[in-house]
GROMACS .gro file of C-alpha atoms in nm:
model
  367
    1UNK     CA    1   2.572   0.909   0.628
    2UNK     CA    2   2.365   1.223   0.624
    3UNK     CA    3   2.074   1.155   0.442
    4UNK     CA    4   1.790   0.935   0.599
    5UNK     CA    5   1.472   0.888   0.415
    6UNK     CA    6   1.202   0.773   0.672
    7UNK     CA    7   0.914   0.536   0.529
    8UNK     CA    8   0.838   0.214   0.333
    9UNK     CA    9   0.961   0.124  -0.025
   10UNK     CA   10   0.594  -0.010  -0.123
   11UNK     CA   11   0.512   0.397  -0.087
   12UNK     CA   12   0.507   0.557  -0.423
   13UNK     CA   13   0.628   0.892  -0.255
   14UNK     CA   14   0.893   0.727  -0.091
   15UNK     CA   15   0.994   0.553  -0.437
   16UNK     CA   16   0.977   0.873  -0.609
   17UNK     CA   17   1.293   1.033  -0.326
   18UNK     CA   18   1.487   0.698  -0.370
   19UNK     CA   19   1.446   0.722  -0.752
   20UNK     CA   20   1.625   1.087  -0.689
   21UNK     CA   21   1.901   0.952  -0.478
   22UNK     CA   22   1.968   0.710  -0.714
   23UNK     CA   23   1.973   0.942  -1.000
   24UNK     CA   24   2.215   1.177  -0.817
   25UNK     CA   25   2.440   0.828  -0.679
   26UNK     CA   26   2.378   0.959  -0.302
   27UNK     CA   27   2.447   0.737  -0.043
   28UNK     CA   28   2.122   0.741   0.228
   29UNK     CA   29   2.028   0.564   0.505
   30UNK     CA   30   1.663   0.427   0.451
   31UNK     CA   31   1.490   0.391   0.786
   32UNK     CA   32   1.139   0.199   0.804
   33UNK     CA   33   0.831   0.298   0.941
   34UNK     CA   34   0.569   0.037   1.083
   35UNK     CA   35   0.263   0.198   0.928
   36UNK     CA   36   0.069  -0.085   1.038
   37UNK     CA   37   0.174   0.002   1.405
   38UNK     CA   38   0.041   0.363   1.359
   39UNK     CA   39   0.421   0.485   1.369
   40UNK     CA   40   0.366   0.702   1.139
   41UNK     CA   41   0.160   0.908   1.351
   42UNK     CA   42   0.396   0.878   1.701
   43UNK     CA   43   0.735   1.045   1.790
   44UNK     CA   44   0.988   1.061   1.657
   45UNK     CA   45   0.799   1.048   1.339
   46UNK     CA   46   0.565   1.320   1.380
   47UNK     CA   47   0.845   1.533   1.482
   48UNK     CA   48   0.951   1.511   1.170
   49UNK     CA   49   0.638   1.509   0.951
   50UNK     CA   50   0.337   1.703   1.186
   51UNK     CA   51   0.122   1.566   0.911
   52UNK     CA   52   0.204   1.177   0.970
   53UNK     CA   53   0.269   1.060   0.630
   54UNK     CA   54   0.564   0.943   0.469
   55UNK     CA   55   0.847   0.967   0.380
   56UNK     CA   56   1.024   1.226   0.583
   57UNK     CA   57   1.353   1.315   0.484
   58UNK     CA   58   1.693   1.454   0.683
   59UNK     CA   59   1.997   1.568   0.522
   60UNK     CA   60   2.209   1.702   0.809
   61UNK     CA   61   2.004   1.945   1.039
   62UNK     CA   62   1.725   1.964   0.763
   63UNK     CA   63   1.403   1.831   0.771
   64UNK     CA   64   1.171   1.764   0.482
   65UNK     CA   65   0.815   1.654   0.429
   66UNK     CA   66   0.628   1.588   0.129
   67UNK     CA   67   0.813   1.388  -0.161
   68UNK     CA   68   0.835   1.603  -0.433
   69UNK     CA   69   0.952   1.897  -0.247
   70UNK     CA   70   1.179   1.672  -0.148
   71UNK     CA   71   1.308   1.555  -0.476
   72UNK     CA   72   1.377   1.941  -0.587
   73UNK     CA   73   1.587   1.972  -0.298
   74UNK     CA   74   1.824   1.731  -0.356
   75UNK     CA   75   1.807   1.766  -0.766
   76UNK     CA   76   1.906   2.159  -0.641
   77UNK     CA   77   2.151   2.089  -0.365
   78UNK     CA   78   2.355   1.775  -0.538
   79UNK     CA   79   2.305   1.924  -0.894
   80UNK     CA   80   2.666   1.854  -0.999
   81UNK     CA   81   2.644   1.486  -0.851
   82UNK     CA   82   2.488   1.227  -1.092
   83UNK     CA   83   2.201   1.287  -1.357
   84UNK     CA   84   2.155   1.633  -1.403
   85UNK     CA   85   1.751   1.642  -1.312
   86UNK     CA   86   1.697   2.021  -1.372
   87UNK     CA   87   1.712   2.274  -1.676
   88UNK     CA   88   1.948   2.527  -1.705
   89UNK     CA   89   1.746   2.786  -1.882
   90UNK     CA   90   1.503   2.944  -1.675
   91UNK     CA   91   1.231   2.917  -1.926
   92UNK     CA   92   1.281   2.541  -1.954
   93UNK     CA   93   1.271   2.514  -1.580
   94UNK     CA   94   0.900   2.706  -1.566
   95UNK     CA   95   0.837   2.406  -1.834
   96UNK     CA   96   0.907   2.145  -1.626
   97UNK     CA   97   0.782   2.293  -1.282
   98UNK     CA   98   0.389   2.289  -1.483
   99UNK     CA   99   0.444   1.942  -1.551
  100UNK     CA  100   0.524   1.852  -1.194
  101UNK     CA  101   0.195   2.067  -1.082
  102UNK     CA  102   0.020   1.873  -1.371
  103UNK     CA  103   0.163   1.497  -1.241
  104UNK     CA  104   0.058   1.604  -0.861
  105UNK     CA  105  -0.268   1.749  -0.935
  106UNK     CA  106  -0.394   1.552  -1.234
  107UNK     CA  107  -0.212   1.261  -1.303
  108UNK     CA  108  -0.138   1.109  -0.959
  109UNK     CA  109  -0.491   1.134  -0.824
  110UNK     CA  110  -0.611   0.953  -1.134
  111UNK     CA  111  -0.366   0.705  -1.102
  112UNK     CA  112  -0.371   0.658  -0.758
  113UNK     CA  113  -0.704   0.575  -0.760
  114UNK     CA  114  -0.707   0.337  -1.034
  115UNK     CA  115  -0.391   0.115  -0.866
  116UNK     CA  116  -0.600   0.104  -0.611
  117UNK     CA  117  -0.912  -0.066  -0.777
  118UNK     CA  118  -0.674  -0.264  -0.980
  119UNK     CA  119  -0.375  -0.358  -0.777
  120UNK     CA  120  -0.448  -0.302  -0.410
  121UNK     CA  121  -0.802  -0.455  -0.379
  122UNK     CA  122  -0.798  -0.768  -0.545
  123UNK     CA  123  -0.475  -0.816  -0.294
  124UNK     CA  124  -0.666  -0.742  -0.041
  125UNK     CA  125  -0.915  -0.973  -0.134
  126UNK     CA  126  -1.197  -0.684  -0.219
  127UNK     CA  127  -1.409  -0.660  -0.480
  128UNK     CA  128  -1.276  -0.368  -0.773
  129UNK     CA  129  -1.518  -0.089  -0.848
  130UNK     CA  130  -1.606  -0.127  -1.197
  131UNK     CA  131  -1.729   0.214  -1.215
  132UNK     CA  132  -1.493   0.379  -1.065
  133UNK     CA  133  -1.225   0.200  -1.304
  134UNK     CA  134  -1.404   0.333  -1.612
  135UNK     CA  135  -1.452   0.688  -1.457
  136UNK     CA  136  -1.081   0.709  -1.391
  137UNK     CA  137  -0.968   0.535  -1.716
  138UNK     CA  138  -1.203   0.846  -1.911
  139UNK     CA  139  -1.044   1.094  -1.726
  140UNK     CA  140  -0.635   0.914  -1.757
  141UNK     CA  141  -0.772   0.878  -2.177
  142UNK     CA  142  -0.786   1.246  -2.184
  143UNK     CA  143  -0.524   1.336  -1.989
  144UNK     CA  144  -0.280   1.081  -2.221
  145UNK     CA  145  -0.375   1.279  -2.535
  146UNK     CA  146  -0.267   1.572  -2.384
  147UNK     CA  147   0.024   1.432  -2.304
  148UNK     CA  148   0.086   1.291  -2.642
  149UNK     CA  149   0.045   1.585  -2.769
  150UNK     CA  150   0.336   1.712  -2.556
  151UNK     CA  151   0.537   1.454  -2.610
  152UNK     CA  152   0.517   1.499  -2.982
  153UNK     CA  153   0.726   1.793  -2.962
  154UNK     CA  154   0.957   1.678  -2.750
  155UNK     CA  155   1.116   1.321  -2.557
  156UNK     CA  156   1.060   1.431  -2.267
  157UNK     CA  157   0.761   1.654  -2.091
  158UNK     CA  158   1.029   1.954  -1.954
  159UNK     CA  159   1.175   1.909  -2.292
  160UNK     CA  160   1.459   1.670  -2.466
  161UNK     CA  161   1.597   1.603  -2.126
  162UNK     CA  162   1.515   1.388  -1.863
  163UNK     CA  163   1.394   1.604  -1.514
  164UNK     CA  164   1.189   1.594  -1.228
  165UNK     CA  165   0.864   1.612  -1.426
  166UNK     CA  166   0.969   1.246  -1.561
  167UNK     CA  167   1.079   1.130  -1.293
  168UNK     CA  168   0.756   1.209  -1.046
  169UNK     CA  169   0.532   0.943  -1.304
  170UNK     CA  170   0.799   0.645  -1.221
  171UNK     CA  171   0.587   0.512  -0.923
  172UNK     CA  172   0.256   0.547  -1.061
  173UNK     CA  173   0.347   0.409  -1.423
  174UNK     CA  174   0.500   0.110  -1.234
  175UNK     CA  175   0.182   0.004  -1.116
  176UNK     CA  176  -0.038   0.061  -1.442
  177UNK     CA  177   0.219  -0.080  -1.635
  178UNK     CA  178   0.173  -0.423  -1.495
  179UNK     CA  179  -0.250  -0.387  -1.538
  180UNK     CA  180  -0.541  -0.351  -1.817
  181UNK     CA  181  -0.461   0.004  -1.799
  182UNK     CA  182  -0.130  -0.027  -1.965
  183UNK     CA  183  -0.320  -0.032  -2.308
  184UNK     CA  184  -0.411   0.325  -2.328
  185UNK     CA  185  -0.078   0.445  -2.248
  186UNK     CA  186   0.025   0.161  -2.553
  187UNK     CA  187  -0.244   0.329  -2.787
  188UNK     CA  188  -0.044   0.649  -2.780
  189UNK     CA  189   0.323   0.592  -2.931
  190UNK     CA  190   0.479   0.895  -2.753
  191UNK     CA  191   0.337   0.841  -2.401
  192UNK     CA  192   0.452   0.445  -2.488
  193UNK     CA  193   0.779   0.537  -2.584
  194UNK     CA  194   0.824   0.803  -2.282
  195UNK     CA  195   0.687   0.542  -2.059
  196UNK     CA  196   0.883   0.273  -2.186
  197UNK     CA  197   1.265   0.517  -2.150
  198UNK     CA  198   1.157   0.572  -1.803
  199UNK     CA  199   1.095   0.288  -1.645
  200UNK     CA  200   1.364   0.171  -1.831
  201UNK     CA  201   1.652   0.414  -1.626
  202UNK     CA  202   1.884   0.228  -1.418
  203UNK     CA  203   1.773   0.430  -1.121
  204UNK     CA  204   1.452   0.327  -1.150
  205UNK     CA  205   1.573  -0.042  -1.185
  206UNK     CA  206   1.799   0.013  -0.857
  207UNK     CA  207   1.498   0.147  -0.667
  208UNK     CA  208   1.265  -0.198  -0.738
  209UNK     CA  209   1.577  -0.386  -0.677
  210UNK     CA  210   1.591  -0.210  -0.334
  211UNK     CA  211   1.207  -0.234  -0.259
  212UNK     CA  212   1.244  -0.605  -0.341
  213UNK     CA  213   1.513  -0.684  -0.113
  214UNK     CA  214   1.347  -0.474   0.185
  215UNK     CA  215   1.003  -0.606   0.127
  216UNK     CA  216   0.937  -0.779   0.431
  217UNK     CA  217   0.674  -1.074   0.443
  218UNK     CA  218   0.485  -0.884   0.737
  219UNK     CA  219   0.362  -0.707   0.451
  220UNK     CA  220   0.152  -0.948   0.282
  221UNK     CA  221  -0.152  -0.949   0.194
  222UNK     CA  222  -0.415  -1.260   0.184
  223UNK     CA  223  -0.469  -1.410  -0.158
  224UNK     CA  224  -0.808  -1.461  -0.332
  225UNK     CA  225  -0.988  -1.763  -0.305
  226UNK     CA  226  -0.704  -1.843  -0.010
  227UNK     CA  227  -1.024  -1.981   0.228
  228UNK     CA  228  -1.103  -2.298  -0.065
  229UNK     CA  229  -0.682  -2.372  -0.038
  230UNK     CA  230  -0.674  -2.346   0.329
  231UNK     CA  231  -1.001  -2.600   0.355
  232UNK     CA  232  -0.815  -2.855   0.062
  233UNK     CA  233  -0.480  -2.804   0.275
  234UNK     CA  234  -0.717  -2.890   0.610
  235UNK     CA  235  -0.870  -3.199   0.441
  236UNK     CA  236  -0.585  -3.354   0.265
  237UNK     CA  237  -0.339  -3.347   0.468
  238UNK     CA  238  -0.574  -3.380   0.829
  239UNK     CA  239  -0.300  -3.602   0.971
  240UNK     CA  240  -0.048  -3.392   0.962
  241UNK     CA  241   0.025  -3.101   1.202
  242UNK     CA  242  -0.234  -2.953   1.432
  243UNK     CA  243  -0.597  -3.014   1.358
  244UNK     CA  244  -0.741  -2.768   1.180
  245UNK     CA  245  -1.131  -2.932   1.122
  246UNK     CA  246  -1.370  -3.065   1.390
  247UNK     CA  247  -1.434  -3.415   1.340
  248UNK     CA  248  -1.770  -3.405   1.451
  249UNK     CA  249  -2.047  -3.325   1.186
  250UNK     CA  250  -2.205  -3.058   1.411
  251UNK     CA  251  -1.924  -2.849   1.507
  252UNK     CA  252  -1.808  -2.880   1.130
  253UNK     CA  253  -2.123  -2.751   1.024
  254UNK     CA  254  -2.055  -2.464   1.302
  255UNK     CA  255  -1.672  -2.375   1.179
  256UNK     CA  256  -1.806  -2.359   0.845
  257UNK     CA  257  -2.070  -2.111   0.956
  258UNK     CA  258  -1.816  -1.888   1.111
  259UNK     CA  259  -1.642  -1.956   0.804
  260UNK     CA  260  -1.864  -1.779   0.628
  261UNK     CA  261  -1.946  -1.510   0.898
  262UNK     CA  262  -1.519  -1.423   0.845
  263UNK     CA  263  -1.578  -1.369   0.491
  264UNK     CA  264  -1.892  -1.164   0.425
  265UNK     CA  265  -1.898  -1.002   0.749
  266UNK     CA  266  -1.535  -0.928   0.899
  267UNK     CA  267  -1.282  -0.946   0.668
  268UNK     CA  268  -1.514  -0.694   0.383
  269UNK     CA  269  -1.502  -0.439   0.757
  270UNK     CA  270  -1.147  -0.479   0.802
  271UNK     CA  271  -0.985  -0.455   0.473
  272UNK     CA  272  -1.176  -0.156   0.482
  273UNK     CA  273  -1.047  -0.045   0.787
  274UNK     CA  274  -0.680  -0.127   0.706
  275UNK     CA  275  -0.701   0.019   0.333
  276UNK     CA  276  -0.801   0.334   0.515
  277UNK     CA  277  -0.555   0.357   0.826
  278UNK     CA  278  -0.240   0.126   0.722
  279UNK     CA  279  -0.239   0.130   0.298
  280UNK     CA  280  -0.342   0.496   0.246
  281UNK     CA  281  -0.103   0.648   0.459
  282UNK     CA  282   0.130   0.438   0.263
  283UNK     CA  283   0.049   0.544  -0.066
  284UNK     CA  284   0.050   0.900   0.039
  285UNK     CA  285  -0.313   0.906   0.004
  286UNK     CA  286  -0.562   1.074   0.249
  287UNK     CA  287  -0.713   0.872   0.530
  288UNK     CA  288  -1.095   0.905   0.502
  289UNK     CA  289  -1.261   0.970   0.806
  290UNK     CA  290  -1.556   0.885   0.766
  291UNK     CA  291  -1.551   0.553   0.621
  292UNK     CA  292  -1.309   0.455   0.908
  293UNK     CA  293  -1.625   0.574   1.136
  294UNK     CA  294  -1.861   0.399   0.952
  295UNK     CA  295  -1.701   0.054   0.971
  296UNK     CA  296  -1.513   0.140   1.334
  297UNK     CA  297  -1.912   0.108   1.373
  298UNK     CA  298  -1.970  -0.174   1.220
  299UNK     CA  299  -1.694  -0.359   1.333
  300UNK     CA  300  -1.803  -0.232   1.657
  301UNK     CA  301  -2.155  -0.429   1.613
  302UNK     CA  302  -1.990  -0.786   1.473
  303UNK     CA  303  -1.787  -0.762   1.771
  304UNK     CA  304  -2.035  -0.771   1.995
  305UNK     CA  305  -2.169  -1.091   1.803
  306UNK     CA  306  -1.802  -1.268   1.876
  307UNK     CA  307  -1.790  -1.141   2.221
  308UNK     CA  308  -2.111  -1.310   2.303
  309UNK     CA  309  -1.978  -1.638   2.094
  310UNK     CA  310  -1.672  -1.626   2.259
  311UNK     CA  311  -1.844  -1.673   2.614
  312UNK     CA  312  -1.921  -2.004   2.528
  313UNK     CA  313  -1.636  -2.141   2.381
  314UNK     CA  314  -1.279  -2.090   2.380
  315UNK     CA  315  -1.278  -2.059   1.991
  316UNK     CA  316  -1.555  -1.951   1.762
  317UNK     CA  317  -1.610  -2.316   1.650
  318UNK     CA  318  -1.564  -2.439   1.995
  319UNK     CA  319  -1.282  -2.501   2.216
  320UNK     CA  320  -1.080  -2.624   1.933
  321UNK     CA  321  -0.872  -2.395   1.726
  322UNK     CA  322  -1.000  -2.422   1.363
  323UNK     CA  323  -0.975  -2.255   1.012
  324UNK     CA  324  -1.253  -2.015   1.141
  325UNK     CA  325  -1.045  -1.881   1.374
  326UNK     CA  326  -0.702  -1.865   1.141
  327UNK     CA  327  -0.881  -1.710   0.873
  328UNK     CA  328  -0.920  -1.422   1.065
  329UNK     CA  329  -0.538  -1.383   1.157
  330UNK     CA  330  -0.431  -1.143   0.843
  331UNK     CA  331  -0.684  -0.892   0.905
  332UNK     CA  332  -0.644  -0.889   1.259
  333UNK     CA  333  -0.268  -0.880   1.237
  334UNK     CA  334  -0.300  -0.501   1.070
  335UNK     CA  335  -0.575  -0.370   1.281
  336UNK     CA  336  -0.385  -0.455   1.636
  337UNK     CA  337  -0.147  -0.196   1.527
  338UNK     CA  338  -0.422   0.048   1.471
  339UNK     CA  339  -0.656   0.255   1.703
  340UNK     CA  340  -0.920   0.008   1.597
  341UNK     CA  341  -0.727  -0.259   1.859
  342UNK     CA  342  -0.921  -0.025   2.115
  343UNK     CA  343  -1.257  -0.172   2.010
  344UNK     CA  344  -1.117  -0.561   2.002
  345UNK     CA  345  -0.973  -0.456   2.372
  346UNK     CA  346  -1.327  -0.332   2.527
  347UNK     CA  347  -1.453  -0.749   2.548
  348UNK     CA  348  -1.246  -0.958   2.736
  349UNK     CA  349  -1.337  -1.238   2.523
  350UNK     CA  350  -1.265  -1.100   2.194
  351UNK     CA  351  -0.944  -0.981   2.335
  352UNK     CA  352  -0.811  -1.361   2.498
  353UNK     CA  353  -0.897  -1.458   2.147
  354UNK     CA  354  -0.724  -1.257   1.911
  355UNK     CA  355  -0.425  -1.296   2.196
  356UNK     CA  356  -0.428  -1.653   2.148
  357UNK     CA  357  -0.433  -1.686   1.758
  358UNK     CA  358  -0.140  -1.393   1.694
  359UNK     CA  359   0.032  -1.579   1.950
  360UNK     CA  360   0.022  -1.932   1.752
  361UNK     CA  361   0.349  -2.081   1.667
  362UNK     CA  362   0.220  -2.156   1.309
  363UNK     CA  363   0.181  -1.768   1.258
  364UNK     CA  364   0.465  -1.657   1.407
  365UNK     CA  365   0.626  -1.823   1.183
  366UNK     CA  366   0.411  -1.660   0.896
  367UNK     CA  367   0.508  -1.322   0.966
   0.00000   0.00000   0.00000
């Protein structure tokens, strides 16, 4: 098999080169990359994309970076395999190559950034940025009656035939579809009906099929509220399993303090820290450098907190392993396969910790 796609099927860019394949009926090889490990940014990877974002792509002795470059190149090379994804006139082909440029440089950011708000962070267990929701729905309200207006002379944006330009929304519209935002592409019948034929195609249905079977649990995410259902799972069933709550009232009172110190002070720093290193890279977006500074930082100081905890007791709600110290388990499961493992490393304490709850039996089994 000659073509390899490197990268993981929760990556719209790497959804939008399967989607391709599966419009042209190529066979490929799709080869994972542990984002969360930082293998993205290691050989062989970076060998084959200097810039450390996925996918990267190989057909034969080729190498390709960046996904809709990629998706010409096989649309070009296999045109007589499959769906035929490009015009034949040349003037239909300058069509659809502006509505590419126009879903990369105005569509994508906007949507990008509102899947985030609206999909990502309340999986993550963040708080969604109202504002930032209502700036980007403005600016996707706009850009909709623009494309309604296209779309009123014509099924598809390159013309009456499906292409490339199509295609390069499927990823993006996935997301909205399934959130509040799906009502302004409903208010506009064209965009609804374009939307509806293209998530619709049974290469787009193959390509969720495949994400679904490769989605691996290691890339979960914890739910809201999941601290008040660990605590009634603690409670209710305390005589089952290993003991989860102190039984004296003092060190309860302590394990609920840490508790607390988990959820308002180190979980808000590292879901920040792993949106920025492990999810962005994933979703093709850019990572920001300085936020990762600014809570590297931060995390930096809370550290130094547990690290002087830790000195006293085995665990942070003594030298019993409690729900203070699972709750941190998700987050630090993603950040040990970032640079930030660096800062966890630099206090023996913190480090025998974190050792000792990734290395439970119970979460083992989790992953």
């Amino acid at each position: 098999m000659a073509i390899k796609v490197h990268g993981p099927m929760m990556s719209p860019a790497v959804m939008r080169v399967v989607a391709t394949l599966k419009e042209k009926d190529l066979d490929f090889e799709l080869i994972p990359v542990n984002m969360q490990a930082g293998d993205h940014k290691k050989e062989p990877f970076i060998s084959l994309n200097p810039f450390g974002q996925v996918p990267a792509f190989e057909d034969g002795d080729l190498n390709l970076f960046e996904s809709r470059a990629i998706t010409q190149y096989i649309a070009h090379t296999y045109a007589d395999k499959g769906n035929q994804l490009l015009p034949n006139d040349p003037k239909k082909m300058a069509i659809m190559s502006v509505w590419i440029e126009v879903e990369a440089q105005k569509f994508d950011p906007i949507g990008s950034k509102l899947g985030f708000e609206i999909v990502i962070k309340p999986m993550l267990g963040m708080v969604t940025d109202d504002a930032v929701v209502a700036e980007n729905e403005e600016k996707l309200g706009k850009l909709l009656d623009l494309y309604e207006s296209r779309l009123k002379e014509s099924k598809y944006l390159g013309g009456e035939s499906f292409t490339l330009a199509d295609l390069h929304h499927a990823p993006s519209l996935h997301y909205l579809m399934g959130s509040k935002v799906k009502s302004l592409f409903d208010a506009r019948p064209h965009v609804s009906a374009w939307c509806a034929d293209i998530l619709a195609r049974p290469a787009w249905s193959k390509t969720l099929e495949l994400s679904k079977q490769l989605r691996s649990k290691k890339y979960g995410l914890p739910i809201t509220k999941s601290r008040a259902i660990t605590q009634y799972i603690a409670h209710t069933y305390a005589d089952k399993g290993n003991q989860l709550l102190p039984n004296d009232p003092k060190k309860m009172a302590i394990m609920y303090v840490c508790i607390k110190v988990e959820a308002q002070k180190f979980e808000p720093v590292g879901s920040k820290l792993s949106y920025e290193i492990v999810i962005k890279p994933m979703l093709g977006m850019v990572t920001d450098d300085a936020i990762v500074a600014e809570n590297e930082e931060k995390l930096s100081k809370l550290l130094d907190v547990y690290e002087s905890r830790l000195k006293n007791s085995k665990y942070l709600g003594g030298d019993s392993f409690t729900l203070a110290d699972l709750h941190h388990a998700p987050v630090l499961h993603y950040l040990m396969g970032t640079k930030v493992k660096s800062l966890f490393d630099a206090r023996p304490h913190v480090s025998a910790w974190v050792a000792d709850i990734l290395a439970r039996p119970a979460w083992a089994k989790s992953l």
